[in-house]
């Protein structure tokens, strides 16, 4: 068994973030996370309480989002969304940076906004910041990763999944840019064991995917092949 | 000149809602709206103040969004986003309904949420509700339109533009469903004069498009042809 894929299940934020997701879908998502012992579920704020109920007493983490997926809301409401999600039961928050500020290279504003969210969250809540790398130049991606560190977040995350897939190059670039100070989450278009392997090799410690279950099944069938 | 296309400019919410939109893009959007005498600009909340500054003294309306584009946030934060946008200068708010509730046919919750936003806005602010028709069955679209009326909003709007284009069938269906009680806004994938004509014929009184300028130029070149 490939070392890179050891405990792969513990790297997944199992995601259901589409607008048409129902309460029923959230219950199924939580059951899947429990049955495959996945790290967490990544869901929209309106579903956090329902997920808390479905996951009570388990180790599965609840990951909510803030300013998702456009990142173009007011800072005070990104803060409020993050804080309320934690109040509802979220253990982690994936916020979207203001992508327009990143494109305009107004990094100071990005740092300030991240810091505003960070300082309003309990210290034990992990904050990830999505930079929508596919909309940025390579140097903007690097500067964005530095801004995430400066804002005090714990992860830089490649993409929302709504505007194209993450690439190995992006993960490698972000991993180098953060130099071990924070972690890297890859997300967007992750559907195979092979992709997981490549992203982990490139430096990602967390993977966001709506295909976590089929990936775990692919892995299991491979193991059966040996 | 085609009667359906009379004053077409006055039907456009000229939209720039992508995550990578910058302050500079917003300034250009506002200038375009001024120079073509468009009805309004449709923008994300973080840019409303900048647009107000750019549009001071003009007739161009500012349309902001709430819970956009997923509709899967908490109701209290959709309310807060709508209220703060109006405080920042928005004249109209396009909110996204909870699409999961619509899919689960939990229409009572949808009505309650719309009513919560409506009752917190000044009477003279128009509220539109996006139902993301492409994610709904035909009967769900009709029930959604009724829910929008029951919630007290002024417009039902087909789509966010992030999950597929509006269709003429959707607009016809919504127009019949609302029976003149509220108006219909078509949005998503509108790029030609021909589409505008079809949507207006089907009953839409407002059109959301990021291609308003090229549509107005197409119309002008047609007029030149006569």
mmCIF file of N, CA, C and O in Angstrom, chain A residues 69-70 132 134-135 159-165, chain B residues 17-20 69 162:
data_model
loop_
_atom_site.group_PDB
_atom_site.id
_atom_site.type_symbol
_atom_site.label_atom_id
_atom_site.label_comp_id
_atom_site.label_asym_id
_atom_site.label_seq_id
_atom_site.Cartn_x
_atom_site.Cartn_y
_atom_site.Cartn_z
ATOM 1 N N UNK A 69 -19.825 31.255 -2.741
ATOM 2 C CA UNK A 69 -18.505 31.040 -3.319
ATOM 3 C C UNK A 69 -17.887 32.269 -3.975
ATOM 4 O O UNK A 69 -16.842 32.141 -4.589
ATOM 5 N N UNK A 70 -18.509 33.445 -3.861
ATOM 6 C CA UNK A 70 -18.001 34.595 -4.616
ATOM 7 C C UNK A 70 -16.982 35.432 -3.857
ATOM 8 O O UNK A 70 -16.139 36.086 -4.460
ATOM 9 N N UNK A 132 -9.381 31.062 -4.864
ATOM 10 C CA UNK A 132 -9.817 30.820 -6.262
ATOM 11 C C UNK A 132 -8.617 31.004 -7.211
ATOM 12 O O UNK A 132 -8.595 31.893 -8.080
ATOM 13 N N UNK A 134 -7.527 29.644 -9.791
ATOM 14 C CA UNK A 134 -7.722 29.651 -11.247
ATOM 15 C C UNK A 134 -8.013 31.033 -11.813
ATOM 16 O O UNK A 134 -7.881 31.248 -13.023
ATOM 17 N N UNK A 135 -8.398 31.979 -10.950
ATOM 18 C CA UNK A 135 -8.675 33.347 -11.404
ATOM 19 C C UNK A 135 -7.464 34.261 -11.203
ATOM 20 O O UNK A 135 -7.533 35.465 -11.486
ATOM 21 N N UNK A 159 -9.559 26.430 -4.305
ATOM 22 C CA UNK A 159 -10.714 26.789 -5.129
ATOM 23 C C UNK A 159 -12.023 26.488 -4.424
ATOM 24 O O UNK A 159 -12.065 25.681 -3.499
ATOM 25 N N UNK A 160 -13.095 27.110 -4.916
ATOM 26 C CA UNK A 160 -14.431 26.797 -4.394
ATOM 27 C C UNK A 160 -15.002 25.548 -5.059
ATOM 28 O O UNK A 160 -15.897 24.912 -4.509
ATOM 29 N N UNK A 161 -14.517 25.246 -6.264
ATOM 30 C CA UNK A 161 -15.087 24.168 -7.049
ATOM 31 C C UNK A 161 -16.138 24.666 -8.042
ATOM 32 O O UNK A 161 -16.556 23.917 -8.927
ATOM 33 N N UNK A 162 -16.521 25.929 -7.915
ATOM 34 C CA UNK A 162 -17.542 26.483 -8.813
ATOM 35 C C UNK A 162 -16.934 27.166 -10.036
ATOM 36 O O UNK A 162 -17.649 27.522 -10.969
ATOM 37 N N UNK A 163 -15.634 27.381 -10.020
ATOM 38 C CA UNK A 163 -14.989 28.091 -11.126
ATOM 39 C C UNK A 163 -13.751 27.354 -11.613
ATOM 40 O O UNK A 163 -12.675 27.925 -11.731
ATOM 41 N N UNK A 164 -13.901 26.060 -11.852
ATOM 42 C CA UNK A 164 -12.811 25.258 -12.384
ATOM 43 C C UNK A 164 -12.099 24.461 -11.300
ATOM 44 O O UNK A 164 -12.227 24.744 -10.109
ATOM 45 N N UNK A 165 -11.358 23.464 -11.745
ATOM 46 C CA UNK A 165 -10.707 22.497 -10.860
ATOM 47 C C UNK A 165 -9.363 22.994 -10.348
ATOM 48 O O UNK A 165 -8.731 23.859 -10.967
ATOM 49 N N UNK B 17 -21.181 40.155 -11.728
ATOM 50 C CA UNK B 17 -21.326 39.405 -10.477
ATOM 51 C C UNK B 17 -20.262 38.326 -10.274
ATOM 52 O O UNK B 17 -20.284 37.604 -9.280
ATOM 53 N N UNK B 18 -19.331 38.214 -11.210
ATOM 54 C CA UNK B 18 -18.270 37.208 -11.091
ATOM 55 C C UNK B 18 -17.326 37.546 -9.921
ATOM 56 O O UNK B 18 -17.154 38.715 -9.581
ATOM 57 N N UNK B 19 -16.707 36.512 -9.353
ATOM 58 C CA UNK B 19 -15.848 36.763 -8.185
ATOM 59 C C UNK B 19 -14.639 37.646 -8.478
ATOM 60 O O UNK B 19 -14.174 38.368 -7.601
ATOM 61 N N UNK B 20 -14.137 37.586 -9.693
ATOM 62 C CA UNK B 20 -12.898 38.308 -10.007
ATOM 63 C C UNK B 20 -13.120 39.775 -10.390
ATOM 64 O O UNK B 20 -12.168 40.480 -10.749
ATOM 65 N N UNK B 69 -24.661 33.213 -4.822
ATOM 66 C CA UNK B 69 -25.675 32.652 -5.710
ATOM 67 C C UNK B 69 -26.249 31.323 -5.206
ATOM 68 O O UNK B 69 -27.006 30.707 -5.933
ATOM 69 N N UNK B 162 -25.255 31.398 -12.713
ATOM 70 C CA UNK B 162 -24.119 30.523 -12.393
ATOM 71 C C UNK B 162 -24.421 29.045 -12.614
ATOM 72 O O UNK B 162 -23.516 28.217 -12.565
#
